[in-house]
Tab-separated table of N, CA, C and O in Angstrom:
chain	number	residue	atom	x	y	z
R	1	MET	N	16.372	-0.704	4.646
R	1	MET	CA	15.464	-0.799	3.527
R	1	MET	C	16.142	-0.240	2.278
R	1	MET	O	16.791	0.794	2.324
R	2	LYS	N	16.045	-0.955	1.180
R	2	LYS	CA	16.668	-0.520	-0.060
R	2	LYS	C	15.934	0.694	-0.621
R	2	LYS	O	14.781	0.955	-0.294
R	3	ARG	N	16.649	1.399	-1.541
R	3	ARG	CA	16.089	2.617	-2.119
R	3	ARG	C	14.747	2.365	-2.809
R	3	ARG	O	13.800	3.105	-2.625
R	4	LYS	N	14.682	1.298	-3.614
R	4	LYS	CA	13.432	0.990	-4.312
R	4	LYS	C	12.317	0.690	-3.308
R	4	LYS	O	11.187	1.148	-3.467
R	5	ALA	N	12.639	-0.052	-2.271
R	5	ALA	CA	11.643	-0.372	-1.247
R	5	ALA	C	11.159	0.894	-0.552
R	5	ALA	O	9.965	1.038	-0.265
R	6	LEU	N	12.083	1.819	-0.300
R	6	LEU	CA	11.696	3.087	0.330
R	6	LEU	C	10.779	3.898	-0.578
R	6	LEU	O	9.820	4.507	-0.116
R	7	MET	N	11.085	3.892	-1.866
R	7	MET	CA	10.249	4.642	-2.814
R	7	MET	C	8.844	4.053	-2.878
R	7	MET	O	7.853	4.789	-2.883
R	8	ILE	N	8.738	2.729	-2.909
R	8	ILE	CA	7.424	2.083	-2.931
R	8	ILE	C	6.672	2.395	-1.643
R	8	ILE	O	5.501	2.782	-1.675
R	9	ALA	N	7.334	2.257	-0.511
R	9	ALA	CA	6.686	2.522	0.777
R	9	ALA	C	6.222	3.967	0.872
R	9	ALA	O	5.135	4.247	1.394
R	10	ASP	N	7.006	4.892	0.332
R	10	ASP	CA	6.622	6.301	0.361
R	10	ASP	C	5.369	6.542	-0.490
R	10	ASP	O	4.451	7.252	-0.073
R	11	LYS	N	5.328	5.926	-1.666
R	11	LYS	CA	4.145	6.079	-2.525
R	11	LYS	C	2.917	5.425	-1.900
R	11	LYS	O	1.822	5.986	-1.938
R	12	VAL	N	3.100	4.245	-1.324
R	12	VAL	CA	1.980	3.559	-0.666
R	12	VAL	C	1.460	4.406	0.488
R	12	VAL	O	0.254	4.587	0.655
R	13	ARG	N	2.384	4.940	1.278
R	13	ARG	CA	1.969	5.781	2.421
R	13	ARG	C	1.209	7.015	1.958
R	13	ARG	O	0.213	7.405	2.554
R	14	THR	N	1.648	7.622	0.869
R	14	THR	CA	0.950	8.792	0.324
R	14	THR	C	-0.477	8.420	-0.093
R	14	THR	O	-1.428	9.151	0.193
R	15	ILE	N	-0.622	7.280	-0.754
R	15	ILE	CA	-1.948	6.819	-1.181
R	15	ILE	C	-2.826	6.539	0.043
R	15	ILE	O	-3.981	6.960	0.109
R	16	TRP	N	-2.285	5.849	1.006
R	16	TRP	CA	-3.056	5.542	2.220
R	16	TRP	C	-3.473	6.821	2.940
R	16	TRP	O	-4.616	6.937	3.380
R	17	CYS	N	-2.554	7.777	3.083
R	17	CYS	CA	-2.893	9.042	3.761
R	17	CYS	C	-4.041	9.736	3.042
R	17	CYS	O	-4.978	10.223	3.677
R	18	ARG	N	-3.979	9.775	1.731
R	18	ARG	CA	-5.031	10.428	0.951
R	18	ARG	C	-6.368	9.705	1.113
R	18	ARG	O	-7.386	10.326	1.413
R	19	GLU	N	-6.370	8.406	0.943
R	19	GLU	CA	-7.630	7.653	0.972
R	19	GLU	C	-8.195	7.480	2.380
R	19	GLU	O	-9.405	7.399	2.553
R	20	LEU	N	-7.332	7.415	3.379
R	20	LEU	CA	-7.791	7.297	4.764
R	20	LEU	C	-7.971	8.664	5.423
R	20	LEU	O	-8.396	8.749	6.566
R	21	GLN	N	-7.618	9.708	4.664
R	21	GLN	CA	-7.730	11.082	5.141
R	21	GLN	C	-7.002	11.265	6.467
R	21	GLN	O	-7.553	11.808	7.432
R	22	CYS	N	-5.743	10.778	6.501
R	22	CYS	CA	-4.868	10.926	7.663
R	22	CYS	C	-3.658	11.748	7.230
R	22	CYS	O	-3.183	11.603	6.109
R	23	ASP	N	-3.185	12.596	8.111
R	23	ASP	CA	-2.025	13.415	7.790
R	23	ASP	C	-0.738	12.606	7.781
R	23	ASP	O	0.167	12.873	7.010
R	24	ASP	N	-0.653	11.621	8.663
R	24	ASP	CA	0.571	10.840	8.736
R	24	ASP	C	0.242	9.411	9.149
R	24	ASP	O	-0.580	9.182	10.035
R	25	ILE	N	0.871	8.478	8.490
R	25	ILE	CA	0.694	7.065	8.788
R	25	ILE	C	2.087	6.449	8.895
R	25	ILE	O	2.912	6.626	8.003
R	26	ALA	N	2.317	5.730	9.984
R	26	ALA	CA	3.602	5.034	10.161
R	26	ALA	C	3.595	3.765	9.321
R	26	ALA	O	2.524	3.222	8.998
R	27	VAL	N	4.775	3.298	8.973
R	27	VAL	CA	4.861	2.117	8.105
R	27	VAL	C	4.284	0.865	8.752
R	27	VAL	O	3.933	-0.080	8.055
R	28	ASP	N	4.176	0.863	10.081
R	28	ASP	CA	3.628	-0.319	10.744
R	28	ASP	C	2.231	-0.111	11.327
R	28	ASP	O	1.727	-0.948	12.067
R	29	ASP	N	1.575	1.001	10.957
R	29	ASP	CA	0.187	1.197	11.360
R	29	ASP	C	-0.698	0.240	10.574
R	29	ASP	O	-0.493	0.013	9.381
R	30	ASN	N	-1.712	-0.297	11.258
R	30	ASN	CA	-2.609	-1.264	10.634
R	30	ASN	C	-3.746	-0.547	9.908
R	30	ASN	O	-4.422	0.304	10.485
R	31	PHE	N	-3.952	-0.910	8.652
R	31	PHE	CA	-4.997	-0.317	7.805
R	31	PHE	C	-6.360	-0.334	8.498
R	31	PHE	O	-7.071	0.668	8.502
R	32	PHE	N	-6.710	-1.448	9.087
R	32	PHE	CA	-8.040	-1.586	9.690
R	32	PHE	C	-8.149	-0.782	10.988
R	32	PHE	O	-9.200	-0.214	11.272
R	33	ALA	N	-7.073	-0.692	11.739
R	33	ALA	CA	-7.073	0.112	12.966
R	33	ALA	C	-7.182	1.601	12.641
R	33	ALA	O	-7.653	2.385	13.462
R	34	LEU	N	-6.769	1.980	11.420
R	34	LEU	CA	-6.859	3.378	10.992
R	34	LEU	C	-8.251	3.724	10.449
R	34	LEU	O	-8.481	4.840	10.019
R	35	GLY	N	-9.147	2.753	10.448
R	35	GLY	CA	-10.493	2.999	9.941
R	35	GLY	C	-10.715	2.487	8.531
R	35	GLY	O	-11.739	2.763	7.921
R	36	GLY	N	-9.760	1.744	8.018
R	36	GLY	CA	-9.881	1.201	6.670
R	36	GLY	C	-11.012	0.195	6.569
R	36	GLY	O	-11.243	-0.572	7.495
R	37	GLN	N	-11.715	0.254	5.465
R	37	GLN	CA	-12.793	-0.705	5.182
R	37	GLN	C	-12.844	-0.956	3.682
R	37	GLN	O	-12.019	-0.436	2.933
R	38	SER	N	-13.791	-1.767	3.241
R	38	SER	CA	-13.769	-2.280	1.872
R	38	SER	C	-13.822	-1.199	0.784
R	38	SER	O	-13.147	-1.326	-0.233
R	39	VAL	N	-14.590	-0.145	0.977
R	39	VAL	CA	-14.674	0.909	-0.041
R	39	VAL	C	-13.319	1.617	-0.175
R	39	VAL	O	-12.845	1.863	-1.290
R	40	ILE	N	-12.702	1.918	0.942
R	40	ILE	CA	-11.387	2.568	0.910
R	40	ILE	C	-10.359	1.620	0.311
R	40	ILE	O	-9.503	2.028	-0.475
R	41	MET	N	-10.463	0.344	0.661
R	41	MET	CA	-9.536	-0.649	0.113
R	41	MET	C	-9.640	-0.688	-1.412
R	41	MET	O	-8.634	-0.761	-2.109
R	42	ALA	N	-10.866	-0.619	-1.937
R	42	ALA	CA	-11.057	-0.631	-3.390
R	42	ALA	C	-10.424	0.606	-4.028
R	42	ALA	O	-9.822	0.523	-5.105
R	43	LYS	N	-10.539	1.757	-3.370
R	43	LYS	CA	-9.917	2.983	-3.887
R	43	LYS	C	-8.397	2.854	-3.888
R	43	LYS	O	-7.726	3.272	-4.829
R	44	ILE	N	-7.859	2.297	-2.826
R	44	ILE	CA	-6.412	2.102	-2.747
R	44	ILE	C	-5.952	1.102	-3.805
R	44	ILE	O	-4.926	1.310	-4.458
R	45	GLN	N	-6.731	0.064	-3.984
R	45	GLN	CA	-6.391	-0.937	-5.006
R	45	GLN	C	-6.335	-0.270	-6.389
R	45	GLN	O	-5.424	-0.530	-7.173
R	46	GLY	N	-7.290	0.614	-6.687
R	46	GLY	CA	-7.290	1.342	-7.954
R	46	GLY	C	-6.102	2.287	-8.064
R	46	GLY	O	-5.493	2.418	-9.129
R	47	ALA	N	-5.753	2.928	-6.964
R	47	ALA	CA	-4.600	3.836	-6.964
R	47	ALA	C	-3.301	3.072	-7.188
R	47	ALA	O	-2.395	3.572	-7.862
R	48	PHE	N	-3.208	1.862	-6.634
R	48	PHE	CA	-2.006	1.042	-6.873
R	48	PHE	C	-1.852	0.773	-8.372
R	48	PHE	O	-0.750	0.839	-8.905
R	49	ILE	N	-2.947	0.496	-9.036
R	49	ILE	CA	-2.896	0.226	-10.480
R	49	ILE	C	-2.507	1.492	-11.235
R	49	ILE	O	-1.592	1.472	-12.062
R	50	GLU	N	-3.180	2.599	-10.937
R	50	GLU	CA	-2.940	3.843	-11.663
R	50	GLU	C	-1.578	4.468	-11.363
R	50	GLU	O	-0.901	4.961	-12.256
R	51	GLU	N	-1.191	4.467	-10.111
R	51	GLU	CA	0.004	5.210	-9.702
R	51	GLU	C	1.274	4.363	-9.593
R	51	GLU	O	2.370	4.878	-9.740
R	52	LEU	N	1.090	3.073	-9.313
R	52	LEU	CA	2.269	2.207	-9.172
R	52	LEU	C	2.373	1.191	-10.299
R	52	LEU	O	3.400	0.529	-10.446
R	53	GLY	N	1.284	1.041	-11.057
R	53	GLY	CA	1.305	0.095	-12.173
R	53	GLY	C	1.270	-1.357	-11.745
R	53	GLY	O	1.723	-2.229	-12.480
R	54	VAL	N	0.735	-1.607	-10.537
R	54	VAL	CA	0.649	-2.996	-10.062
R	54	VAL	C	-0.778	-3.308	-9.632
R	54	VAL	O	-1.485	-2.455	-9.105
R	55	GLU	N	-1.163	-4.550	-9.870
R	55	GLU	CA	-2.479	-5.003	-9.425
R	55	GLU	C	-2.277	-5.852	-8.177
R	55	GLU	O	-1.591	-6.876	-8.217
R	56	VAL	N	-2.858	-5.394	-7.080
R	56	VAL	CA	-2.724	-6.099	-5.808
R	56	VAL	C	-4.069	-6.751	-5.486
R	56	VAL	O	-5.064	-6.053	-5.288
R	57	PRO	N	-4.113	-8.072	-5.452
R	57	PRO	CA	-5.366	-8.768	-5.141
R	57	PRO	C	-5.871	-8.411	-3.739
R	57	PRO	O	-5.074	-8.142	-2.833
R	58	VAL	N	-7.180	-8.453	-3.580
R	58	VAL	CA	-7.791	-8.105	-2.294
R	58	VAL	C	-7.265	-8.992	-1.168
R	58	VAL	O	-6.995	-8.503	-0.078
R	59	ASP	N	-7.078	-10.275	-1.451
R	59	ASP	CA	-6.592	-11.152	-0.380
R	59	ASP	C	-5.216	-10.719	0.119
R	59	ASP	O	-4.922	-10.810	1.310
R	60	GLN	N	-4.379	-10.200	-0.782
R	60	GLN	CA	-3.060	-9.719	-0.357
R	60	GLN	C	-3.182	-8.444	0.466
R	60	GLN	O	-2.374	-8.199	1.361
R	61	MET	N	-4.185	-7.647	0.180
R	61	MET	CA	-4.386	-6.432	0.972
R	61	MET	C	-4.819	-6.794	2.391
R	61	MET	O	-4.442	-6.131	3.349
R	62	PHE	N	-5.614	-7.868	2.522
R	62	PHE	CA	-5.992	-8.330	3.861
R	62	PHE	C	-4.797	-8.955	4.577
R	62	PHE	O	-4.626	-8.775	5.778
R	63	LEU	N	-3.978	-9.689	3.843
R	63	LEU	CA	-2.819	-10.355	4.442
R	63	LEU	C	-1.695	-9.387	4.790
R	63	LEU	O	-0.836	-9.700	5.607
R	64	ASN	N	-1.692	-8.218	4.151
R	64	ASN	CA	-0.622	-7.226	4.346
R	64	ASN	C	-1.237	-5.884	4.742
R	64	ASN	O	-1.299	-4.964	3.932
R	65	PRO	N	-1.693	-5.762	5.991
R	65	PRO	CA	-2.444	-4.567	6.398
R	65	PRO	C	-1.608	-3.370	6.827
R	65	PRO	O	-2.152	-2.408	7.367
R	66	THR	N	-0.288	-3.427	6.595
R	66	THR	CA	0.536	-2.267	6.937
R	66	THR	C	1.246	-1.766	5.682
R	66	THR	O	1.412	-2.504	4.704
R	67	VAL	N	1.674	-0.523	5.737
R	67	VAL	CA	2.434	0.051	4.615
R	67	VAL	C	3.681	-0.796	4.357
R	67	VAL	O	4.008	-1.110	3.206
R	68	ALA	N	4.360	-1.195	5.431
R	68	ALA	CA	5.584	-1.980	5.273
R	68	ALA	C	5.315	-3.313	4.584
R	68	ALA	O	6.023	-3.696	3.648
R	69	SER	N	4.276	-4.007	5.033
R	69	SER	CA	4.044	-5.343	4.477
R	69	SER	C	3.499	-5.287	3.054
R	69	SER	O	3.913	-6.080	2.202
R	70	ILE	N	2.588	-4.365	2.760
R	70	ILE	CA	2.063	-4.307	1.396
R	70	ILE	C	3.136	-3.773	0.448
R	70	ILE	O	3.201	-4.186	-0.712
R	71	SER	N	4.011	-2.915	0.942
R	71	SER	CA	5.113	-2.424	0.107
R	71	SER	C	6.071	-3.563	-0.230
R	71	SER	O	6.547	-3.667	-1.365
R	72	ALA	N	6.356	-4.404	0.731
R	72	ALA	CA	7.223	-5.562	0.481
R	72	ALA	C	6.568	-6.499	-0.534
R	72	ALA	O	7.248	-7.038	-1.417
R	73	TYR	N	5.260	-6.676	-0.412
R	73	TYR	CA	4.555	-7.513	-1.387
R	73	TYR	C	4.670	-6.900	-2.785
R	73	TYR	O	4.980	-7.600	-3.742
R	74	ILE	N	4.418	-5.602	-2.900
R	74	ILE	CA	4.492	-4.931	-4.213
R	74	ILE	C	5.905	-5.049	-4.775
R	74	ILE	O	6.075	-5.339	-5.957
R	75	GLU	N	6.896	-4.872	-3.950
R	75	GLU	CA	8.273	-5.003	-4.419
R	75	GLU	C	8.540	-6.419	-4.920
R	75	GLU	O	9.254	-6.613	-5.903
R	76	SER	N	7.937	-7.409	-4.300
R	76	SER	CA	8.163	-8.803	-4.711
R	76	SER	C	7.541	-9.109	-6.069
R	76	SER	O	7.895	-10.107	-6.696
R	77	LEU	N	6.621	-8.266	-6.529
R	77	LEU	CA	5.984	-8.480	-7.826
R	77	LEU	C	6.916	-8.166	-8.980
R	77	LEU	O	6.682	-8.605	-10.103
R	78	ASP	N	7.971	-7.389	-8.719
R	78	ASP	CA	8.896	-6.990	-9.778
R	78	ASP	C	9.975	-8.051	-9.936
R	78	ASP	O	10.861	-8.160	-9.088
R	79	PRO	N	9.917	-8.832	-11.017
R	79	PRO	CA	10.902	-9.899	-11.186
R	79	PRO	C	12.319	-9.370	-11.405
R	79	PRO	O	13.280	-10.099	-11.214
R	80	ALA	N	12.456	-8.097	-11.771
R	80	ALA	CA	13.784	-7.523	-11.997
R	80	ALA	C	14.427	-7.025	-10.706
R	80	ALA	O	15.585	-6.650	-10.701
R	81	ALA	N	13.635	-7.030	-9.622
R	81	ALA	CA	14.174	-6.543	-8.349
R	81	ALA	C	15.291	-7.456	-7.864
R	81	ALA	O	15.170	-8.672	-7.959
R	82	PRO	N	16.354	-6.871	-7.363
R	82	PRO	CA	17.480	-7.706	-6.875
R	82	PRO	C	17.137	-8.446	-5.605
R	82	PRO	O	16.302	-8.134	-4.889
């Protein structure tokens, strides 16, 4: 995993841990299996905007239910990414 991808995944994991009230989340843990639901998803979506500066549509959050997959999606939003 590239440095930028690791940084995004680390920030996403921090947000998920805070909003899901979990001490540790693996990059391949499933959001819904961790107890994630629509209210928490909305909080995470807001945190992505505030803390990462990206707007992630709800459908992408459903399609990417792990830290690894949503981080890859967020990284793909940056057109300057190599």
